[in-house]
PDB file of C-alpha atoms in Angstrom:
ATOM      1  CA  UNK A 961     -33.623  26.710  27.271  1.00  0.00           C
ATOM      2  CA  UNK A 962     -30.934  29.060  26.133  1.00  0.00           C
ATOM      3  CA  UNK A 963     -28.230  26.518  26.966  1.00  0.00           C
ATOM      4  CA  UNK A 964     -30.138  23.754  25.183  1.00  0.00           C
ATOM      5  CA  UNK A 965     -30.724  25.953  22.141  1.00  0.00           C
ATOM      6  CA  UNK A 966     -27.039  26.844  22.095  1.00  0.00           C
ATOM      7  CA  UNK A 967     -26.080  23.176  22.152  1.00  0.00           C
ATOM      8  CA  UNK A 968     -28.510  22.389  19.345  1.00  0.00           C
ATOM      9  CA  UNK A 969     -27.148  25.286  17.287  1.00  0.00           C
ATOM     10  CA  UNK A 970     -23.559  24.205  17.895  1.00  0.00           C
ATOM     11  CA  UNK A 971     -24.430  20.624  16.958  1.00  0.00           C
ATOM     12  CA  UNK A 972     -26.101  21.756  13.721  1.00  0.00           C
ATOM     13  CA  UNK A 973     -23.123  23.932  12.780  1.00  0.00           C
ATOM     14  CA  UNK A 974     -20.693  21.060  13.354  1.00  0.00           C
ATOM     15  CA  UNK A 975     -22.910  18.719  11.339  1.00  0.00           C
ATOM     16  CA  UNK A 976     -23.047  21.159   8.431  1.00  0.00           C
ATOM     17  CA  UNK A 977     -19.263  21.714   8.478  1.00  0.00           C
ATOM     18  CA  UNK A 978     -18.574  17.960   8.706  1.00  0.00           C
ATOM     19  CA  UNK A 979     -20.969  17.215   5.859  1.00  0.00           C
ATOM     20  CA  UNK A 980     -19.428  19.975   3.729  1.00  0.00           C
ATOM     21  CA  UNK A 981     -15.926  18.609   4.371  1.00  0.00           C
ATOM     22  CA  UNK A 982     -17.040  15.081   3.420  1.00  0.00           C
ATOM     23  CA  UNK A 983     -18.709  16.326   0.237  1.00  0.00           C
ATOM     24  CA  UNK A 984     -15.597  18.341  -0.682  1.00  0.00           C
ATOM     25  CA  UNK A 985     -13.452  15.256  -0.217  1.00  0.00           C
ATOM     26  CA  UNK A 986     -15.772  13.200  -2.424  1.00  0.00           C
ATOM     27  CA  UNK A 987     -15.760  15.898  -5.098  1.00  0.00           C
ATOM     28  CA  UNK A 988     -11.965  15.888  -5.288  1.00  0.00           C
ATOM     29  CA  UNK A 989     -11.906  12.083  -5.243  1.00  0.00           C
ATOM     30  CA  UNK A 990     -14.337  11.734  -8.140  1.00  0.00           C
ATOM     31  CA  UNK A 991     -12.569  14.587  -9.930  1.00  0.00           C
ATOM     32  CA  UNK A 992      -9.264  12.716  -9.797  1.00  0.00           C
ATOM     33  CA  UNK A 993     -10.863   9.430 -10.841  1.00  0.00           C
ATOM     34  CA  UNK A 994     -12.732  11.179 -13.657  1.00  0.00           C
ATOM     35  CA  UNK A 995      -9.555  12.773 -15.023  1.00  0.00           C
ATOM     36  CA  UNK A 996      -7.758   9.412 -14.848  1.00  0.00           C
ATOM     37  CA  UNK A 997     -10.517   7.691 -16.807  1.00  0.00           C
ATOM     38  CA  UNK A 998     -10.836  10.526 -19.311  1.00  0.00           C
ATOM     39  CA  UNK A 999      -7.109  10.751 -20.018  1.00  0.00           C
ATOM     40  CA  UNK A1000      -6.139   7.120 -19.534  1.00  0.00           C
ATOM     41  CA  UNK A1001      -9.015   5.140 -21.003  1.00  0.00           C
ATOM     42  CA  UNK A1002      -8.502   6.572 -24.490  1.00  0.00           C
ATOM     43  CA  UNK A1003      -4.859   5.429 -24.395  1.00  0.00           C
ATOM     44  CA  UNK A1004      -5.655   1.878 -23.256  1.00  0.00           C
ATOM     45  CA  UNK A1005      -5.365  -0.795 -25.913  1.00  0.00           C
ATOM     46  CA  UNK A1006      -4.111  -4.328 -26.310  1.00  0.00           C
ATOM     47  CA  UNK A1007      -0.618  -3.124 -27.240  1.00  0.00           C
ATOM     48  CA  UNK A1008      -0.183  -1.738 -23.711  1.00  0.00           C
ATOM     49  CA  UNK A1009      -0.253  -5.269 -22.316  1.00  0.00           C
ATOM     50  CA  UNK A1010       1.473  -7.181 -25.127  1.00  0.00           C
ATOM     51  CA  UNK A1011       4.396  -4.969 -26.194  1.00  0.00           C
ATOM     52  CA  UNK A1012       7.346  -3.509 -24.347  1.00  0.00           C
ATOM     53  CA  UNK A1013       8.411   0.115 -24.149  1.00  0.00           C
ATOM     54  CA  UNK A1014       9.563   1.644 -27.440  1.00  0.00           C
ATOM     55  CA  UNK A1015      11.229   4.915 -28.490  1.00  0.00           C
ATOM     56  CA  UNK A1016       8.852   7.850 -29.050  1.00  0.00           C
ATOM     57  CA  UNK A1017       6.963   7.713 -32.320  1.00  0.00           C
ATOM     58  CA  UNK A1018       7.668   4.027 -32.910  1.00  0.00           C
ATOM     59  CA  UNK A1019       4.853   1.490 -33.121  1.00  0.00           C
ATOM     60  CA  UNK A1020       3.910  -0.839 -31.576  1.00  0.00           C
ATOM     61  CA  UNK A1021       4.671   0.389 -28.077  1.00  0.00           C
ATOM     62  CA  UNK A1022       3.383  -0.829 -24.724  1.00  0.00           C
ATOM     63  CA  UNK A1023       4.060  -1.243 -21.037  1.00  0.00           C
ATOM     64  CA  UNK A1024       4.394  -4.997 -20.703  1.00  0.00           C
ATOM     65  CA  UNK A1025       7.876  -4.886 -19.176  1.00  0.00           C
ATOM     66  CA  UNK A1026       6.794  -2.196 -16.692  1.00  0.00           C
ATOM     67  CA  UNK A1027       3.666  -4.128 -15.695  1.00  0.00           C
ATOM     68  CA  UNK A1028       5.588  -7.353 -15.112  1.00  0.00           C
ATOM     69  CA  UNK A1029       8.305  -5.519 -13.210  1.00  0.00           C
ATOM     70  CA  UNK A1030       5.741  -3.757 -11.011  1.00  0.00           C
ATOM     71  CA  UNK A1031       4.024  -7.028 -10.163  1.00  0.00           C
ATOM     72  CA  UNK A1032       7.349  -8.643  -9.293  1.00  0.00           C
ATOM     73  CA  UNK A1033       8.401  -5.779  -7.042  1.00  0.00           C
ATOM     74  CA  UNK A1034       5.066  -5.559  -5.217  1.00  0.00           C
ATOM     75  CA  UNK A1035       4.767  -9.339  -4.853  1.00  0.00           C
ATOM     76  CA  UNK A1036       8.336  -9.666  -3.587  1.00  0.00           C
ATOM     77  CA  UNK A1037       7.910  -6.846  -1.076  1.00  0.00           C
ATOM     78  CA  UNK A1038       4.579  -8.310   0.103  1.00  0.00           C
ATOM     79  CA  UNK A1039       6.167 -11.754   0.519  1.00  0.00           C
ATOM     80  CA  UNK A1040       8.692 -10.206   2.910  1.00  0.00           C
ATOM     81  CA  UNK A1041       6.831  -7.319   4.516  1.00  0.00           C
ATOM     82  CA  UNK A1042       3.488  -8.941   5.357  1.00  0.00           C
ATOM     83  CA  UNK A1043       4.809 -11.928   7.392  1.00  0.00           C
ATOM     84  CA  UNK A1044       7.368  -9.772   9.187  1.00  0.00           C
ATOM     85  CA  UNK A1045       4.773  -7.121  10.023  1.00  0.00           C
ATOM     86  CA  UNK A1046       2.156  -9.635  11.179  1.00  0.00           C
ATOM     87  CA  UNK A1047       4.620 -11.560  13.354  1.00  0.00           C
ATOM     88  CA  UNK A1048       6.054  -8.378  14.859  1.00  0.00           C
ATOM     89  CA  UNK A1049       2.569  -7.026  15.572  1.00  0.00           C
ATOM     90  CA  UNK A1050       1.620 -10.356  17.139  1.00  0.00           C
ATOM     91  CA  UNK A1051       4.646 -10.191  19.431  1.00  0.00           C
ATOM     92  CA  UNK A1052       3.776  -6.660  20.549  1.00  0.00           C
ATOM     93  CA  UNK A1053       0.159  -7.545  21.314  1.00  0.00           C
ATOM     94  CA  UNK A1054       0.426 -11.083  22.665  1.00  0.00           C
ATOM     95  CA  UNK A1055       3.908 -11.282  24.197  1.00  0.00           C
ATOM     96  CA  UNK A1056       5.381  -7.806  24.533  1.00  0.00           C
ATOM     97  CA  UNK A1057       2.684  -6.220  26.645  1.00  0.00           C
ATOM     98  CA  UNK A1058       2.312  -2.522  27.356  1.00  0.00           C
ATOM     99  CA  UNK A1059       5.032  -2.262  30.013  1.00  0.00           C
ATOM    100  CA  UNK A1060       7.834  -3.919  28.068  1.00  0.00           C
ATOM    101  CA  UNK A1061      10.608  -1.507  27.097  1.00  0.00           C
ATOM    102  CA  UNK A1062      11.318  -3.463  23.934  1.00  0.00           C
ATOM    103  CA  UNK A1063       7.650  -3.320  22.900  1.00  0.00           C
ATOM    104  CA  UNK A1064       7.483   0.441  23.509  1.00  0.00           C
ATOM    105  CA  UNK A1065      10.702   0.926  21.542  1.00  0.00           C
ATOM    106  CA  UNK A1066       9.384  -1.106  18.596  1.00  0.00           C
ATOM    107  CA  UNK A1067       6.103   0.840  18.587  1.00  0.00           C
ATOM    108  CA  UNK A1068       7.932   4.173  18.657  1.00  0.00           C
ATOM    109  CA  UNK A1069      10.277   3.142  15.840  1.00  0.00           C
ATOM    110  CA  UNK A1070       7.396   1.856  13.708  1.00  0.00           C
ATOM    111  CA  UNK A1071       5.516   5.142  14.214  1.00  0.00           C
ATOM    112  CA  UNK A1072       8.606   7.060  13.091  1.00  0.00           C
ATOM    113  CA  UNK A1073       9.052   4.808  10.059  1.00  0.00           C
ATOM    114  CA  UNK A1074       5.419   5.281   9.019  1.00  0.00           C
ATOM    115  CA  UNK A1075       5.937   9.040   8.868  1.00  0.00           C
ATOM    116  CA  UNK A1076       9.358   8.860   7.206  1.00  0.00           C
ATOM    117  CA  UNK A1077       9.315  10.140   3.583  1.00  0.00           C
ATOM    118  CA  UNK A1078       9.696   7.331   1.082  1.00  0.00           C
ATOM    119  CA  UNK A1079      12.642   9.050  -0.585  1.00  0.00           C
ATOM    120  CA  UNK A1080      14.579   8.766   2.690  1.00  0.00           C
ATOM    121  CA  UNK A1081      13.958   5.005   2.750  1.00  0.00           C
ATOM    122  CA  UNK A1082      15.070   4.826  -0.881  1.00  0.00           C
ATOM    123  CA  UNK A1083      18.293   6.696  -0.063  1.00  0.00           C
ATOM    124  CA  UNK A1084      18.921   4.367   2.894  1.00  0.00           C
ATOM    125  CA  UNK A1085      18.515   1.215   0.802  1.00  0.00           C
ATOM    126  CA  UNK A1086      20.680   2.814  -1.911  1.00  0.00           C
ATOM    127  CA  UNK A1087      23.455   3.293   0.641  1.00  0.00           C
ATOM    128  CA  UNK A1088      23.373  -0.300   1.913  1.00  0.00           C
ATOM    129  CA  UNK A1089      22.451  -2.330  -1.179  1.00  0.00           C
ATOM    130  CA  UNK A1090      23.047  -0.338  -4.350  1.00  0.00           C
ATOM    131  CA  UNK A1091      26.264   1.589  -3.731  1.00  0.00           C
ATOM    132  CA  UNK A1092      28.241  -1.336  -2.207  1.00  0.00           C
ATOM    133  CA  UNK A1093      27.236  -3.626  -5.108  1.00  0.00           C
ATOM    134  CA  UNK A1094      27.839  -0.942  -7.711  1.00  0.00           C
ATOM    135  CA  UNK A1095      24.552  -1.299  -9.610  1.00  0.00           C
ATOM    136  CA  UNK A1096      20.788  -0.960  -9.294  1.00  0.00           C
ATOM    137  CA  UNK A1097      18.742  -4.109  -8.851  1.00  0.00           C
ATOM    138  CA  UNK A1098      15.226  -5.410  -8.392  1.00  0.00           C
ATOM    139  CA  UNK A1099      16.182  -6.854  -5.011  1.00  0.00           C
ATOM    140  CA  UNK A1100      17.038  -3.380  -3.758  1.00  0.00           C
ATOM    141  CA  UNK A1101      13.620  -2.148  -4.920  1.00  0.00           C
ATOM    142  CA  UNK A1102      11.909  -5.036  -3.122  1.00  0.00           C
ATOM    143  CA  UNK A1103      13.856  -4.271   0.052  1.00  0.00           C
ATOM    144  CA  UNK A1104      12.856  -0.593  -0.047  1.00  0.00           C
ATOM    145  CA  UNK A1105       9.162  -1.406  -0.548  1.00  0.00           C
ATOM    146  CA  UNK A1106       9.258  -4.092   2.157  1.00  0.00           C
ATOM    147  CA  UNK A1107      10.735  -1.613   4.637  1.00  0.00           C
ATOM    148  CA  UNK A1108       7.798   0.675   3.899  1.00  0.00           C
ATOM    149  CA  UNK A1109       5.262  -2.126   4.369  1.00  0.00           C
ATOM    150  CA  UNK A1110       6.453  -3.499   7.686  1.00  0.00           C
ATOM    151  CA  UNK A1111       5.502  -0.587  10.008  1.00  0.00           C
ATOM    152  CA  UNK A1112       2.018  -0.269   8.485  1.00  0.00           C
ATOM    153  CA  UNK A1113       1.235  -3.976   8.847  1.00  0.00           C
ATOM    154  CA  UNK A1114       2.900  -4.076  12.277  1.00  0.00           C
ATOM    155  CA  UNK A1115       0.919  -1.221  13.804  1.00  0.00           C
ATOM    156  CA  UNK A1116      -2.370  -2.343  12.263  1.00  0.00           C
ATOM    157  CA  UNK A1117      -1.889  -5.903  13.491  1.00  0.00           C
ATOM    158  CA  UNK A1118      -0.912  -4.699  16.956  1.00  0.00           C
ATOM    159  CA  UNK A1119      -3.935  -2.394  17.248  1.00  0.00           C
ATOM    160  CA  UNK A1120      -6.426  -4.923  15.867  1.00  0.00           C
ATOM    161  CA  UNK A1121      -5.226  -7.770  18.093  1.00  0.00           C
ATOM    162  CA  UNK A1122      -5.520  -5.578  21.172  1.00  0.00           C
ATOM    163  CA  UNK A1123      -9.183  -4.978  20.329  1.00  0.00           C
ATOM    164  CA  UNK A1124      -9.956  -8.699  20.658  1.00  0.00           C
ATOM    165  CA  UNK A1125     -11.501  -9.239  24.123  1.00  0.00           C
ATOM    166  CA  UNK A1126      -9.249 -10.943  26.627  1.00  0.00           C
ATOM    167  CA  UNK A1127     -12.130 -13.195  27.668  1.00  0.00           C
ATOM    168  CA  UNK A1128     -11.827 -15.032  24.331  1.00  0.00           C
ATOM    169  CA  UNK A1129      -8.186 -15.801  25.066  1.00  0.00           C
ATOM    170  CA  UNK A1130      -9.022 -16.948  28.567  1.00  0.00           C
ATOM    171  CA  UNK A1131     -11.849 -19.185  27.349  1.00  0.00           C
ATOM    172  CA  UNK A1132      -9.614 -20.860  24.759  1.00  0.00           C
ATOM    173  CA  UNK A1133      -6.815 -21.314  27.284  1.00  0.00           C
ATOM    174  CA  UNK A1134      -9.281 -22.809  29.782  1.00  0.00           C
ATOM    175  CA  UNK A1135     -10.151 -25.468  27.211  1.00  0.00           C
ATOM    176  CA  UNK A1136      -6.494 -26.494  27.108  1.00  0.00           C
ATOM    177  CA  UNK A1137      -5.458 -24.793  23.866  1.00  0.00           C
ATOM    178  CA  UNK A1138      -1.769 -23.837  23.745  1.00  0.00           C
ATOM    179  CA  UNK A1139      -0.765 -20.217  23.272  1.00  0.00           C
ATOM    180  CA  UNK A1140      -0.037 -20.454  19.549  1.00  0.00           C
ATOM    181  CA  UNK A1141      -3.401 -22.080  18.823  1.00  0.00           C
ATOM    182  CA  UNK A1142      -5.185 -19.412  20.826  1.00  0.00           C
ATOM    183  CA  UNK A1143      -3.510 -16.756  18.690  1.00  0.00           C
ATOM    184  CA  UNK A1144      -4.055 -18.462  15.326  1.00  0.00           C
ATOM    185  CA  UNK A1145      -7.543 -19.891  15.783  1.00  0.00           C
ATOM    186  CA  UNK A1146      -9.116 -17.315  18.108  1.00  0.00           C
ATOM    187  CA  UNK A1147      -7.278 -13.996  18.139  1.00  0.00           C
ATOM    188  CA  UNK A1148      -6.481 -13.874  14.418  1.00  0.00           C
ATOM    189  CA  UNK A1149     -10.066 -14.772  13.526  1.00  0.00           C
ATOM    190  CA  UNK A1150     -11.402 -11.990  15.697  1.00  0.00           C
ATOM    191  CA  UNK A1151      -9.055  -9.406  14.172  1.00  0.00           C
ATOM    192  CA  UNK A1152      -8.828 -10.630  10.574  1.00  0.00           C
ATOM    193  CA  UNK A1153     -10.980  -7.822   9.156  1.00  0.00           C
ATOM    194  CA  UNK A1154      -8.754  -5.090  10.542  1.00  0.00           C
ATOM    195  CA  UNK A1155      -5.573  -6.998   9.731  1.00  0.00           C
ATOM    196  CA  UNK A1156      -6.647  -7.481   6.126  1.00  0.00           C
ATOM    197  CA  UNK A1157      -7.444  -3.781   5.890  1.00  0.00           C
ATOM    198  CA  UNK A1158      -3.944  -2.929   7.090  1.00  0.00           C
ATOM    199  CA  UNK A1159      -2.373  -5.338   4.615  1.00  0.00           C
ATOM    200  CA  UNK A1160      -4.376  -3.867   1.729  1.00  0.00           C
ATOM    201  CA  UNK A1161      -3.409  -0.366   2.857  1.00  0.00           C
ATOM    202  CA  UNK A1162       0.268  -1.276   2.855  1.00  0.00           C
ATOM    203  CA  UNK A1163       0.055  -2.918  -0.581  1.00  0.00           C
ATOM    204  CA  UNK A1164      -1.780   0.105  -1.954  1.00  0.00           C
ATOM    205  CA  UNK A1165       0.891   2.425  -0.595  1.00  0.00           C
ATOM    206  CA  UNK A1166       3.895   0.622  -2.044  1.00  0.00           C
ATOM    207  CA  UNK A1167       2.103   0.029  -5.360  1.00  0.00           C
ATOM    208  CA  UNK A1168       2.097   3.766  -6.003  1.00  0.00           C
ATOM    209  CA  UNK A1169       5.616   4.603  -4.817  1.00  0.00           C
ATOM    210  CA  UNK A1170       8.137   6.077  -7.242  1.00  0.00           C
ATOM    211  CA  UNK A1171      10.855   7.811  -5.205  1.00  0.00           C
ATOM    212  CA  UNK A1172      12.384   4.712  -3.528  1.00  0.00           C
ATOM    213  CA  UNK A1173      12.470   2.835  -6.839  1.00  0.00           C
ATOM    214  CA  UNK A1174      14.421   5.653  -8.496  1.00  0.00           C
ATOM    215  CA  UNK A1175      17.190   4.974  -5.960  1.00  0.00           C
ATOM    216  CA  UNK A1176      17.025   1.181  -6.018  1.00  0.00           C
ATOM    217  CA  UNK A1177      15.571  -0.715  -8.988  1.00  0.00           C
ATOM    218  CA  UNK A1178      15.779   2.355 -11.261  1.00  0.00           C
ATOM    219  CA  UNK A1179      14.302   1.346 -14.645  1.00  0.00           C
ATOM    220  CA  UNK A1180      14.832  -0.804 -17.696  1.00  0.00           C
ATOM    221  CA  UNK A1181      13.596  -0.128 -21.225  1.00  0.00           C
ATOM    222  CA  UNK A1182      13.680  -3.831 -22.052  1.00  0.00           C
ATOM    223  CA  UNK A1183      11.771  -6.840 -20.756  1.00  0.00           C
ATOM    224  CA  UNK A1184      13.649  -8.420 -17.867  1.00  0.00           C
ATOM    225  CA  UNK A1185      12.780 -10.632 -14.927  1.00  0.00           C
ATOM    226  CA  UNK A1186      16.328 -10.727 -13.531  1.00  0.00           C
ATOM    227  CA  UNK A1187      16.110  -9.133 -10.088  1.00  0.00           C
ATOM    228  CA  UNK A1188      19.898  -8.827  -9.921  1.00  0.00           C
ATOM    229  CA  UNK A1189      19.712  -6.094 -12.557  1.00  0.00           C
ATOM    230  CA  UNK A1190      17.688  -2.875 -12.974  1.00  0.00           C
ATOM    231  CA  UNK A1191      14.062  -3.674 -13.647  1.00  0.00           C
ATOM    232  CA  UNK A1192      11.213  -1.620 -15.088  1.00  0.00           C
ATOM    233  CA  UNK A1193       8.293  -0.540 -12.907  1.00  0.00           C
ATOM    234  CA  UNK A1194       4.980   1.054 -13.717  1.00  0.00           C
ATOM    235  CA  UNK A1195       5.420   4.000 -11.362  1.00  0.00           C
ATOM    236  CA  UNK A1196       8.879   5.008 -12.613  1.00  0.00           C
ATOM    237  CA  UNK A1197       7.760   4.572 -16.233  1.00  0.00           C
ATOM    238  CA  UNK A1198       4.698   6.709 -15.538  1.00  0.00           C
ATOM    239  CA  UNK A1199       6.922   9.412 -14.042  1.00  0.00           C
ATOM    240  CA  UNK A1200       9.308   9.347 -16.997  1.00  0.00           C
ATOM    241  CA  UNK A1201       6.516   9.368 -19.566  1.00  0.00           C
ATOM    242  CA  UNK A1202       4.487  12.098 -17.852  1.00  0.00           C
ATOM    243  CA  UNK A1203       7.502  14.454 -17.804  1.00  0.00           C
ATOM    244  CA  UNK A1204       8.509  13.741 -21.403  1.00  0.00           C
ATOM    245  CA  UNK A1205       7.758  16.112 -24.338  1.00  0.00           C
ATOM    246  CA  UNK A1206       6.363  13.322 -26.542  1.00  0.00           C
ATOM    247  CA  UNK A1207       2.595  13.016 -26.915  1.00  0.00           C
ATOM    248  CA  UNK A1208       2.552   9.235 -27.312  1.00  0.00           C
ATOM    249  CA  UNK A1209       4.607   8.778 -24.148  1.00  0.00           C
ATOM    250  CA  UNK A1210       2.354  11.178 -22.230  1.00  0.00           C
ATOM    251  CA  UNK A1211      -0.706   9.189 -23.336  1.00  0.00           C
ATOM    252  CA  UNK A1212       0.890   5.958 -22.182  1.00  0.00           C
ATOM    253  CA  UNK A1213       1.749   7.654 -18.894  1.00  0.00           C
ATOM    254  CA  UNK A1214      -1.965   8.383 -18.366  1.00  0.00           C
ATOM    255  CA  UNK A1215      -2.740   4.758 -19.238  1.00  0.00           C
ATOM    256  CA  UNK A1216      -0.197   3.611 -16.638  1.00  0.00           C
ATOM    257  CA  UNK A1217      -1.802   5.878 -14.027  1.00  0.00           C
ATOM    258  CA  UNK A1218      -5.236   4.425 -14.784  1.00  0.00           C
ATOM    259  CA  UNK A1219      -3.958   0.841 -14.576  1.00  0.00           C
ATOM    260  CA  UNK A1220      -2.320   1.585 -11.232  1.00  0.00           C
ATOM    261  CA  UNK A1221      -5.485   3.174  -9.867  1.00  0.00           C
ATOM    262  CA  UNK A1222      -7.610   0.243 -11.042  1.00  0.00           C
ATOM    263  CA  UNK A1223      -5.163  -2.196  -9.418  1.00  0.00           C
ATOM    264  CA  UNK A1224      -5.439  -0.472  -6.042  1.00  0.00           C
ATOM    265  CA  UNK A1225      -9.220  -0.198  -6.377  1.00  0.00           C
ATOM    266  CA  UNK A1226      -9.491  -3.856  -7.366  1.00  0.00           C
ATOM    267  CA  UNK A1227      -7.367  -4.969  -4.412  1.00  0.00           C
ATOM    268  CA  UNK A1228      -9.657  -3.112  -2.014  1.00  0.00           C
ATOM    269  CA  UNK A1229     -12.811  -4.516  -3.623  1.00  0.00           C
ATOM    270  CA  UNK A1230     -11.472  -8.081  -3.478  1.00  0.00           C
ATOM    271  CA  UNK A1231     -10.568  -7.612   0.159  1.00  0.00           C
ATOM    272  CA  UNK A1232     -14.044  -6.345   0.990  1.00  0.00           C
ATOM    273  CA  UNK A1233     -15.637  -9.292  -0.824  1.00  0.00           C
ATOM    274  CA  UNK A1234     -13.486 -11.754   1.111  1.00  0.00           C
ATOM    275  CA  UNK A1235     -14.486 -10.108   4.380  1.00  0.00           C
ATOM    276  CA  UNK A1236     -18.183 -10.257   3.464  1.00  0.00           C
ATOM    277  CA  UNK A1237     -17.970 -13.925   2.514  1.00  0.00           C
ATOM    278  CA  UNK A1238     -16.296 -14.777   5.800  1.00  0.00           C
ATOM    279  CA  UNK A1239     -18.900 -12.820   7.762  1.00  0.00           C
ATOM    280  CA  UNK A1240     -21.716 -14.519   5.840  1.00  0.00           C
ATOM    281  CA  UNK A1241     -20.317 -17.999   6.491  1.00  0.00           C
ATOM    282  CA  UNK A1242     -20.429 -17.580  10.253  1.00  0.00           C
TER     283      UNK A1242
END
């Protein structure tokens, strides 16, 4: 009885500590979201979306150029990083195997890249794309963000595909389906929930990055869609505005932070809705 009582006591203590940790995490999460809404919502207006950045104290002033630049950078990086990550993860799971030296090397490198500080990636891209060309550019920013996306999508795809039972592959192959059809129509369908989660996680990470863009795309106070030149981004603008001494810029910096948070939250909600619809249609 003493041993059983000790186990029950230990279990209750762990449950209380785990619950307290979860509640503490939720408190900080809602605290951050509450501050963002309190500070940023009052600064949101139509001018934010219809006018470009302006000098302090001048009206009208907005963040249109930064919003467009952010969308271009994230979309360009996603266009490169997601296919590369998915294909590389597919190779590791379906072709590389666990004993392949190349597969182990790729997994180790991707793990290292996932833990590499973003400023290091920004400095690397600066050295190979910005310094040789002699100027900042949107393409350099896209390259830096894509490099950050690839290891996240790669490892998530690899892990999720390995969770698909091998019997499903064998059954599809027994019906005469070629290898690529087995992967696309069977394996991908079984792992699509986890793969989509990894893709959303990677998009959410690069959407909030500032350090690599300071080294690559830098910033632009004017509206520009030319990726061969410096281009504005919401994260860099938010950093510049938040550290400025001007009240109107600080307010717009809070508005930029709220927009960025809502974008990430919206991307996750859309992803969850897509997953639910696909589960309901089965």
